[in-house]
CSV table of C-alpha atoms and ligand atoms in Angstrom, one decimal:
chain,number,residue,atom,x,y,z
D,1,UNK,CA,18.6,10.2,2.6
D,2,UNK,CA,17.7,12.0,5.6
D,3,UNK,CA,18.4,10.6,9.0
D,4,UNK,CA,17.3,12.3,12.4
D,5,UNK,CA,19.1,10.9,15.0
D,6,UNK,CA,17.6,11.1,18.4
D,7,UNK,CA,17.4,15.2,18.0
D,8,UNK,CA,16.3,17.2,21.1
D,9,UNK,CA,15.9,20.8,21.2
D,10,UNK,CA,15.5,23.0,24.1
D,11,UNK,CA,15.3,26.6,24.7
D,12,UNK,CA,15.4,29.1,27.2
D,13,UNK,CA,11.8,30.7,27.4
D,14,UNK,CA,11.1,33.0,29.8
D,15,UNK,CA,9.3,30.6,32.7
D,16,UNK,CA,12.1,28.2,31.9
D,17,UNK,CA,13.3,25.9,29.7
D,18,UNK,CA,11.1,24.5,27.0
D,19,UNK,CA,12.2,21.0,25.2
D,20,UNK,CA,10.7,21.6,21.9
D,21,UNK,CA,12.0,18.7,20.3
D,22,UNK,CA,12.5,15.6,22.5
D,23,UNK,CA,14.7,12.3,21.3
D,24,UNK,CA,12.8,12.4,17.8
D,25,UNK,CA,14.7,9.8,15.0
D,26,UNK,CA,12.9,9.6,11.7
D,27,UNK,CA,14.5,8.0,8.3
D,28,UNK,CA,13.4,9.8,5.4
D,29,UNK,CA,13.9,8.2,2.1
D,30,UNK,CA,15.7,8.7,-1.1
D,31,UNK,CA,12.5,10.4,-3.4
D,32,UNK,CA,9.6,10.0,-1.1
D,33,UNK,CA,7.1,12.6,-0.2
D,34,UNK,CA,7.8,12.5,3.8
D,35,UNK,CA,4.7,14.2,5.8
D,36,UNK,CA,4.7,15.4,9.4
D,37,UNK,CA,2.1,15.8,11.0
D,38,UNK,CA,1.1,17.8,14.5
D,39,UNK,CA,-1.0,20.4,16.6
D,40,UNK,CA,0.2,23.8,17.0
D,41,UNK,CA,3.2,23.8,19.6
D,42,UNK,CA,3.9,20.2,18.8
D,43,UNK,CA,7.5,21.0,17.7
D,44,UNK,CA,7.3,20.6,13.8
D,45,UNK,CA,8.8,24.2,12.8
D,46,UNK,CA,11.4,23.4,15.4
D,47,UNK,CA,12.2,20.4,14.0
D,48,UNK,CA,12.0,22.1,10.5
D,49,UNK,CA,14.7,24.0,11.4
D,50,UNK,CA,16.8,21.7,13.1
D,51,UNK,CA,16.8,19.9,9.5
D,52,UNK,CA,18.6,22.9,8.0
D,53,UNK,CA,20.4,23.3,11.1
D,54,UNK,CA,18.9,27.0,11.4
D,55,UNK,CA,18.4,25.8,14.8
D,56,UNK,CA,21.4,23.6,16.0
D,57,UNK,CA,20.0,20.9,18.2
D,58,UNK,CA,21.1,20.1,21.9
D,59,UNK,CA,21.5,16.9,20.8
D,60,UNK,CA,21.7,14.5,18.2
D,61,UNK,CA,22.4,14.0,14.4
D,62,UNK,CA,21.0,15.5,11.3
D,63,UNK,CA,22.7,13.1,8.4
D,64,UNK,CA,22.2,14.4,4.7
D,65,UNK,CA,23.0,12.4,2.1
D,66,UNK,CA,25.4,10.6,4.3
D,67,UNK,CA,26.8,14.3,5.6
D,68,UNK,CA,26.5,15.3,9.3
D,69,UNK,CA,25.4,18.8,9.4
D,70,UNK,CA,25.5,19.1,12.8
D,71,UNK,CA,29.2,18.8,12.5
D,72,UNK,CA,29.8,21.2,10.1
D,73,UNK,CA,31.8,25.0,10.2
D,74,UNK,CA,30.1,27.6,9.4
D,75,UNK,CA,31.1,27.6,6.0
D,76,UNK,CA,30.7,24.2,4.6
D,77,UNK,CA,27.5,24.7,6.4
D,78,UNK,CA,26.4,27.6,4.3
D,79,UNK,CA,27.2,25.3,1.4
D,80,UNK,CA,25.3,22.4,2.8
D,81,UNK,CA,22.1,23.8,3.2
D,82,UNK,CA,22.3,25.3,-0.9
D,83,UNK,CA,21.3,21.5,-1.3
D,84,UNK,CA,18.2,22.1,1.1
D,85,UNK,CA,15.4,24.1,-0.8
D,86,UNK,CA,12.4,25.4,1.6
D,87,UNK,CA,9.4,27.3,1.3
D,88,UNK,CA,7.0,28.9,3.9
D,89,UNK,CA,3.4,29.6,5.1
D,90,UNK,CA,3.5,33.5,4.3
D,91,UNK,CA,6.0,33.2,0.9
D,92,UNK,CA,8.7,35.2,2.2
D,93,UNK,CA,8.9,36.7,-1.2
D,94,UNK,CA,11.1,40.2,-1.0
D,95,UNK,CA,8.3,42.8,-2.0
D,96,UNK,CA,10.4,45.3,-3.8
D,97,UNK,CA,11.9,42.1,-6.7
D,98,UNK,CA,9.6,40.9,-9.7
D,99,UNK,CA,8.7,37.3,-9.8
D,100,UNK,CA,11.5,36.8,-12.3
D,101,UNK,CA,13.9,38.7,-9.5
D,102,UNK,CA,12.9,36.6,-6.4
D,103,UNK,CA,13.8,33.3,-8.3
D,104,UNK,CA,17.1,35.1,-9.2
D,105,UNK,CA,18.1,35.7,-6.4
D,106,UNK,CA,19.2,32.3,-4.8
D,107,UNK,CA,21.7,32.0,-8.4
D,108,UNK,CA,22.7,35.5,-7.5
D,109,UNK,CA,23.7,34.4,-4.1
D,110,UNK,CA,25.6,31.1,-5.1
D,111,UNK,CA,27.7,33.9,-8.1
D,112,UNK,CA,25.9,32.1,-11.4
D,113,UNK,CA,26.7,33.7,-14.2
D,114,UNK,CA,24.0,36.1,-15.8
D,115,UNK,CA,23.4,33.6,-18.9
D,116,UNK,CA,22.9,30.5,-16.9
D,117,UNK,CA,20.7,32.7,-14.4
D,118,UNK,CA,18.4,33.7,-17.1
D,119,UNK,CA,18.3,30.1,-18.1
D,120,UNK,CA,17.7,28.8,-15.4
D,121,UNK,CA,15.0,31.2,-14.4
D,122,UNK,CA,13.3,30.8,-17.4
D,123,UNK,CA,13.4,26.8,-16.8
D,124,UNK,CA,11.5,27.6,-13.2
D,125,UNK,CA,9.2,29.8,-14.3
D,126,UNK,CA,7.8,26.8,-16.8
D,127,UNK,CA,7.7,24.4,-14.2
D,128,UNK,CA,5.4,26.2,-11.8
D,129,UNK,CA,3.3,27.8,-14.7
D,130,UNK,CA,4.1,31.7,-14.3
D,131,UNK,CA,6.6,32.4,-17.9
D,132,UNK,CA,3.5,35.2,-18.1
D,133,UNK,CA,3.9,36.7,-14.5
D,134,UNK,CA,7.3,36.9,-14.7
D,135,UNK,CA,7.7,40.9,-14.7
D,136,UNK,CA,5.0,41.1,-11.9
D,137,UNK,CA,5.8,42.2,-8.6
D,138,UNK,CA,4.1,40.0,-5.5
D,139,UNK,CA,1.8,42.5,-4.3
D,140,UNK,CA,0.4,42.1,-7.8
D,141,UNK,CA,-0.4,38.2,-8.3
D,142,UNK,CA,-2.1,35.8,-5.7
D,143,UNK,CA,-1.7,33.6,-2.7
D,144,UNK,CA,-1.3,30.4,-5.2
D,145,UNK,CA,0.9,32.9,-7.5
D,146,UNK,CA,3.3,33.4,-4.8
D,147,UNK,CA,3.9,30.1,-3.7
D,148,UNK,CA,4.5,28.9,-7.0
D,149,UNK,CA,7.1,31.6,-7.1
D,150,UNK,CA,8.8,30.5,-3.3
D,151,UNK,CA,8.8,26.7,-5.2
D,152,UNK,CA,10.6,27.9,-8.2
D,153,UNK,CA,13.1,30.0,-5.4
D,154,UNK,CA,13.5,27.0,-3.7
D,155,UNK,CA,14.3,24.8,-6.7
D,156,UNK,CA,17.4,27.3,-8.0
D,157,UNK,CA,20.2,25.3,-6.8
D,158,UNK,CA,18.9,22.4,-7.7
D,159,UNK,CA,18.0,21.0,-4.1
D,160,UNK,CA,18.3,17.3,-2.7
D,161,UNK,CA,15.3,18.1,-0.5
D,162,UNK,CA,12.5,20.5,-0.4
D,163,UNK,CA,11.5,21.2,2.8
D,164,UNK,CA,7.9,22.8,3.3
D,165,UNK,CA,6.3,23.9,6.7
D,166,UNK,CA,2.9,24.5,6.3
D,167,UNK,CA,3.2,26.1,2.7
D,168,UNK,CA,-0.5,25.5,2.0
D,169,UNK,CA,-1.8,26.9,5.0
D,170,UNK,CA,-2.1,30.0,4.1
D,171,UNK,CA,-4.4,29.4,1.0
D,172,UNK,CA,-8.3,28.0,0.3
D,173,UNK,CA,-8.7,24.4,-0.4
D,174,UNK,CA,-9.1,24.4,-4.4
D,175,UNK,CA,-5.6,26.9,-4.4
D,176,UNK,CA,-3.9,24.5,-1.7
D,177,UNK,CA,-5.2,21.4,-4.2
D,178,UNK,CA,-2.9,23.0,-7.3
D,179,UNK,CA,-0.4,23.7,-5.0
D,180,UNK,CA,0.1,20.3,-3.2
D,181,UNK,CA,-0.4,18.6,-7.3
D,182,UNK,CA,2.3,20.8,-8.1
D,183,UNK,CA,4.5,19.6,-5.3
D,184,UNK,CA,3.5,15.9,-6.4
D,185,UNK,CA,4.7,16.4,-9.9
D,186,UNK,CA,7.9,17.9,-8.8
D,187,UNK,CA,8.5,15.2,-7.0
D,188,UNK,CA,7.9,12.5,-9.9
D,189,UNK,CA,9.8,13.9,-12.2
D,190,UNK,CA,12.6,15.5,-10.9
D,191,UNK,CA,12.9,12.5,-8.0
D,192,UNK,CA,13.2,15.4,-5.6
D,193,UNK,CA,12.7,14.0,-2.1
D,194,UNK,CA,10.0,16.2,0.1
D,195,UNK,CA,9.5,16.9,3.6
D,196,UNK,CA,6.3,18.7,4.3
D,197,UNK,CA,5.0,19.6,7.0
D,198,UNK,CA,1.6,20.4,8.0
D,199,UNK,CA,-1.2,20.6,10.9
D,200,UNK,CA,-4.0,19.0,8.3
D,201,UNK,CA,-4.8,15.6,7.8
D,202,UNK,CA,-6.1,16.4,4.0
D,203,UNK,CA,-2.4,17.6,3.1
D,204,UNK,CA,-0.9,14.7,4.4
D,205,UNK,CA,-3.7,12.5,2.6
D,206,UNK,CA,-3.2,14.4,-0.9
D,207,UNK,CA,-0.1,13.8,-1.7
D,208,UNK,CA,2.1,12.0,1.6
D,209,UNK,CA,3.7,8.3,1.1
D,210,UNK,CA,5.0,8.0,4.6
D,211,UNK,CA,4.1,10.3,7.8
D,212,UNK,CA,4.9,10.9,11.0
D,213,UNK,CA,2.9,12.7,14.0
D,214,UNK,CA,4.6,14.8,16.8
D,215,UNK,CA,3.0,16.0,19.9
D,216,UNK,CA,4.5,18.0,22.6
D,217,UNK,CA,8.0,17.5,20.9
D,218,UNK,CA,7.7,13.9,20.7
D,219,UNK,CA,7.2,11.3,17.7
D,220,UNK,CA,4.2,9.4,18.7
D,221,UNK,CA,3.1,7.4,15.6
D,222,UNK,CA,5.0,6.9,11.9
D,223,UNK,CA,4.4,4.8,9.1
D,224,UNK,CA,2.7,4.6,5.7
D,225,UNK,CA,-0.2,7.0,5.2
D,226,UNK,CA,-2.5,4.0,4.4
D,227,UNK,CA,-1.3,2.3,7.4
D,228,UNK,CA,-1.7,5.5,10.0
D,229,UNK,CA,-5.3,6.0,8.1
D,230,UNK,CA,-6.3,2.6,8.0
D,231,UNK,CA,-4.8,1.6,11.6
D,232,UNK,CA,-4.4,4.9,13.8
D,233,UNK,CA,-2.4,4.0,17.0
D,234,UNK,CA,-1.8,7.1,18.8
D,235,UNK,CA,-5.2,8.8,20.6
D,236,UNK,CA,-4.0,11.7,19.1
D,237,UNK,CA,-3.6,10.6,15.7
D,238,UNK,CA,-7.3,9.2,16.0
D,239,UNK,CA,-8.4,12.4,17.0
D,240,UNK,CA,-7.0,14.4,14.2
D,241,UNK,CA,-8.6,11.7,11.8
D,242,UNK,CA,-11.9,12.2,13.5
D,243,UNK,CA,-11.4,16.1,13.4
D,244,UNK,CA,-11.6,15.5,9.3
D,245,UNK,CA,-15.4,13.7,9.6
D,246,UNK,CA,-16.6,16.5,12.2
D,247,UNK,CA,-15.3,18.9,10.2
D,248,UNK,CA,-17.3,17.2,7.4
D,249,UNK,CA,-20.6,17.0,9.3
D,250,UNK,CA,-23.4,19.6,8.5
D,251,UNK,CA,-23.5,21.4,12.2
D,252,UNK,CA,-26.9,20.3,12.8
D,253,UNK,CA,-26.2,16.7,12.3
D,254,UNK,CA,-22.9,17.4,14.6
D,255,UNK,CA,-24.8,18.7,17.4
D,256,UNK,CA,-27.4,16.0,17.2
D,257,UNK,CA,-24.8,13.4,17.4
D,258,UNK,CA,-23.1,14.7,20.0
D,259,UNK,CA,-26.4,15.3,22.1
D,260,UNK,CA,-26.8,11.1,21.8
D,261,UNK,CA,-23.4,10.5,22.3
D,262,UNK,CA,-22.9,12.8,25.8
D,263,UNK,CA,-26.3,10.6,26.8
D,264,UNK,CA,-24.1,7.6,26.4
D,265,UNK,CA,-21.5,8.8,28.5
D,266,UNK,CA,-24.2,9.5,31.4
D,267,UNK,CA,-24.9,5.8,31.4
D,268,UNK,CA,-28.6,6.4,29.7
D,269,UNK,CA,-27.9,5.8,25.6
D,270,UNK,CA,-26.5,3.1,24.2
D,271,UNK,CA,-24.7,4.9,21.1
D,272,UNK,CA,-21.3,5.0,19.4
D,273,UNK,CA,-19.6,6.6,17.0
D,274,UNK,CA,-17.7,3.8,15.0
D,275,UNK,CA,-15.2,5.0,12.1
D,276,UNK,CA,-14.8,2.0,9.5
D,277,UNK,CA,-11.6,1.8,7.5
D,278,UNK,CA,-11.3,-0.6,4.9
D,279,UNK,CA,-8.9,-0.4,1.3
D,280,UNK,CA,-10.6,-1.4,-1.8
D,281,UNK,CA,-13.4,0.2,-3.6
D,282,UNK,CA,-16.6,-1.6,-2.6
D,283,UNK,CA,-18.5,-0.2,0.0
D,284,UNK,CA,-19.2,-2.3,2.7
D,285,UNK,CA,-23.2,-1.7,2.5
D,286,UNK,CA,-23.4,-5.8,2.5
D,287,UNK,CA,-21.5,-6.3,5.5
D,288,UNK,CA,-23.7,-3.4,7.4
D,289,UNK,CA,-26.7,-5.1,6.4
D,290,UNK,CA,-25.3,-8.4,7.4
D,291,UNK,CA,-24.2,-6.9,11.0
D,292,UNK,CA,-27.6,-5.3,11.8
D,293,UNK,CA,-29.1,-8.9,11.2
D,294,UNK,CA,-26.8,-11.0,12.9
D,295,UNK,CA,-26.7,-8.8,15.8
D,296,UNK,CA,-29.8,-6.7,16.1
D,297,UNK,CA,-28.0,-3.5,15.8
D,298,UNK,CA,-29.4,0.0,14.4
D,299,UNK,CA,-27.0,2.6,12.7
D,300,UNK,CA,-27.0,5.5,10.7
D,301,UNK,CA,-24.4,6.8,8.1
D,302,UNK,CA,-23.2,9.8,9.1
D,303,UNK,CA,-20.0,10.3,6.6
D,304,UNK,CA,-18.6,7.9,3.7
D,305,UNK,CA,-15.6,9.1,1.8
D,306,UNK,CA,-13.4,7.3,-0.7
D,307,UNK,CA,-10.0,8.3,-1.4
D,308,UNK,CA,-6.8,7.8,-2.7
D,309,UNK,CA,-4.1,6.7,-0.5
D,310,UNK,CA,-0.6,6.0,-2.5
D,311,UNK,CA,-2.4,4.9,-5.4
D,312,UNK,CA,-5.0,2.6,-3.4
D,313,UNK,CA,-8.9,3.2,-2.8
D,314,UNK,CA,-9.6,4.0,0.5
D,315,UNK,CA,-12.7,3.8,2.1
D,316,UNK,CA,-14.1,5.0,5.2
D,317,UNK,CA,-17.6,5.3,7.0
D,318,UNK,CA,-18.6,6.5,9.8
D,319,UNK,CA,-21.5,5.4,11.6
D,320,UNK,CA,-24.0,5.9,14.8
D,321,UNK,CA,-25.3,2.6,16.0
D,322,UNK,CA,-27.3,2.0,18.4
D,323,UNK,CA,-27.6,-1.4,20.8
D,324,UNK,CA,-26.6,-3.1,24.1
D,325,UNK,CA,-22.4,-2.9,24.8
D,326,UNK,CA,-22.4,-6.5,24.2
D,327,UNK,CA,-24.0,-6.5,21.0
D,328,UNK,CA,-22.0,-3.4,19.9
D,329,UNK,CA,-18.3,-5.4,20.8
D,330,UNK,CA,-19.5,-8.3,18.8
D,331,UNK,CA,-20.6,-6.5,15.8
D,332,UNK,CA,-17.1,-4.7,16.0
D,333,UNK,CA,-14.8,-8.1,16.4
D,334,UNK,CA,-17.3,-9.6,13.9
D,335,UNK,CA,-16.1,-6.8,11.3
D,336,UNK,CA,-12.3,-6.5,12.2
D,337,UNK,CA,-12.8,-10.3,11.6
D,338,UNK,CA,-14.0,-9.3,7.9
D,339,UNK,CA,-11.0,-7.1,7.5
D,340,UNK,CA,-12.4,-3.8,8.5
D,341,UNK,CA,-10.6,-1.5,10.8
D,342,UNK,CA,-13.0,-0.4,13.7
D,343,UNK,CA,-12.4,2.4,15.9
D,344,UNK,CA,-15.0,3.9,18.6
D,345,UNK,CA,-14.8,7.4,18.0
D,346,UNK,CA,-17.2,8.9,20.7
D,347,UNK,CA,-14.9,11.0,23.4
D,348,UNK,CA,-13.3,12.3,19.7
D,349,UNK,CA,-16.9,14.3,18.3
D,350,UNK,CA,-18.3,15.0,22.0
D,351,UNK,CA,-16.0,17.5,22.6
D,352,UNK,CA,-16.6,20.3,21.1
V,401,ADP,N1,13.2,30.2,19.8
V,401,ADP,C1,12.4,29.7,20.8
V,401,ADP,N2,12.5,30.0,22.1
V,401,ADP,C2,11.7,29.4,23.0
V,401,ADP,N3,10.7,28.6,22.8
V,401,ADP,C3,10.5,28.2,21.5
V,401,ADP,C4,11.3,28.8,20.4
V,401,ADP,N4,10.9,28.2,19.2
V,401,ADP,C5,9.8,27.4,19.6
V,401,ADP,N5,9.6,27.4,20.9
V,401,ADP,C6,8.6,26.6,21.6
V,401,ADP,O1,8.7,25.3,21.2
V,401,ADP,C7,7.4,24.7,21.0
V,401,ADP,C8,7.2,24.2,19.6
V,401,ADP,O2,7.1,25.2,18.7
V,401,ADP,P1,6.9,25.0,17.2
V,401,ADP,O3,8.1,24.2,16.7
V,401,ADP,O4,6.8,26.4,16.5
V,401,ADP,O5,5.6,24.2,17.0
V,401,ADP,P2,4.7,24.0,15.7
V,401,ADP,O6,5.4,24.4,14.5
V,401,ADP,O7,4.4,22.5,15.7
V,401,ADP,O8,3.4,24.8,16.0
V,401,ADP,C9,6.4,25.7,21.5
V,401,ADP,O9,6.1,25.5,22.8
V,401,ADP,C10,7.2,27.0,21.3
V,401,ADP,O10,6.7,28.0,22.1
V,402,MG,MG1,4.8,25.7,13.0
């Protein structure tokens, strides 16, 4: 559906030149929900753009539905991207158009007719839930209002791909929740394919099938959300799915933690931070209780959460326990031998 082909991208700054993309090649699917992931600066607007081909790239291929746009004119390339619907952090929404106006405008632009814009509109304006707020002008409805009305704008021409960089970033959880299930639904039933990009892990938990993570303008890690969750390779990637459980943590709890942990560092404690992952729904309370008996190990939970990954329970715990190094490898290869991913996650909470 969507093939990047070893893309690089590299500007001119002013102490000079920045490679903000470096020899990235992702396959995006026909239908899926395709999240990237990264840290501010990692090169995921860049890349964003490069989609669209609102930044041409020093290199490489950007194939659409079997179409290179980076060989395109200028023209067919204006027609290209009508197939490309995006939608942004702060809306973009023009201030002095109603709601029914913004969506308009896209139809205006490609010379629909005024009958099959008003149809059209009035189509949109169901999907996202805003036939009420149609005469309203943005200043006058909400963050979650907005967006809804940049996903209708989007969705005018009837777009092969939606392309979102950080569209929920901009709004509180429950707000970024309805936005991210409207997305979903979108994509079920229209089969509209979705790349979203984003610098949290919830996001790309919520709603992702596939992901990707980019740092300093390179791809270090892709594959299936419940893989990446359940088997992070990257020490980034493990640190952004650490950043979810010390974001989690009540700040006295944190600080204890990472009191015991910085001890262990020093050569004095004998603690670790272990993140279980496991898929299923039970949680593993049997094989803790089995591990602290075979192995004479002490640990406290710290954080349990079940999700759903793709349509699969997800579990993971993290724990502080407490023993000898030897005793804490075997308790870890005795787990990973039980199916459950381990992962040490101490240099990830003792930073601050
Ligand atoms: N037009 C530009 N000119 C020079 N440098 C740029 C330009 N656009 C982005 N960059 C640089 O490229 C890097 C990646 O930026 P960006 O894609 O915006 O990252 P992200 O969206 O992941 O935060 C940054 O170092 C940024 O300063
Ligand atoms: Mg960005």
């Amino acid at each position: 559906m969507i093939e990047i082909q070893a893309v690089s991208q590299r500007f001119d700054g002013p102490s000079g030149p920045v490679d903000a993309i470096r020899d990235v090649s992702i396959s995006i699917r026909k239908g899926e929900v395709f999240g990237i992931i990264g840290r501010s600066g990692a090169g995921k607007s860049t890349l964003v753009r490069t989609l669209n081909l609102l930044n041409r790239p020093t290199s490489g291929h950007i194939i659409l539905d079997g179409q290179d746009m980076t060989s395109l004119n200028a023209e067919s390339l204006r027609k290209a991207r009508r197939h490309i619907g995006m939608i942004f952090q702060h809306f973009n929404l023009l201030s002095s158009r109603t709601v029914y106006g913004n969506i308009a405008l896209p139809l205006e632009l490609a010379g629909a007719g005024k009958a099959e814009i008003d149809r059209k509109v009035r189509q949109l304006l169901q999907l996202v839930d805003l036939t009420a707020l149609a005469d309203r002008y943005p200043a006058q409805i909400s963050g979650g209002q907005k967006q809804r009305v940049g996903i209708a704008r989007a969705l005018a021409n009837d777009p092969k791909v939606l392309l979102s960089d950080e569209a929920t970033s901009a709004l509180d959880p429950e707000t970024t929740k309805s936005i991210l299930d409207l997305l979903k639904k979108i994509n079920q039933e229209l089969g509209l394919t979705i790349v979203l990009i984003t610098h949290q892990m919830e996001v790309i938990k919520m709603i992702c099938d596939r992901m990707a993570v980019m740092e300093a303008g390179e791809l270090i890690e892709h594959g299936s959300v419940l893989d990446v969750f359940r088997a992070p390779q990257h020490p980034v990637t493990r640190a952004m799915i650490g950043d979810v459980i010390s974001q989690d943590l009540p700040k006295g709890v944190l600080q204890r933690v990472r009191a015991r942990l910085a001890q262990t560092r020093e050569g004095e404690g004998q603690d670790h931070l272990l993140r279980l992952a496991f898929t299923g729904t039970e949680v593993e309370e049997p094989l803790l209780s089995e591990v602290v008996r075979r192995f004479g190990l002490d640990f406290n939970i710290l954080h349990g959460q079940i999700d759903e990954i793709q349509g699969q329970a997800f579990g993971s715990l993290a724990i502080l326990a407490t023993g000898n190094k030897d005793e804490i490898e075997q308790a870890k290869a005795f787990m990973r031998s039980r199916g459950v991913t381990v992962e040490e996650l101490n240099h990830v909470i003792a930073v601050d």
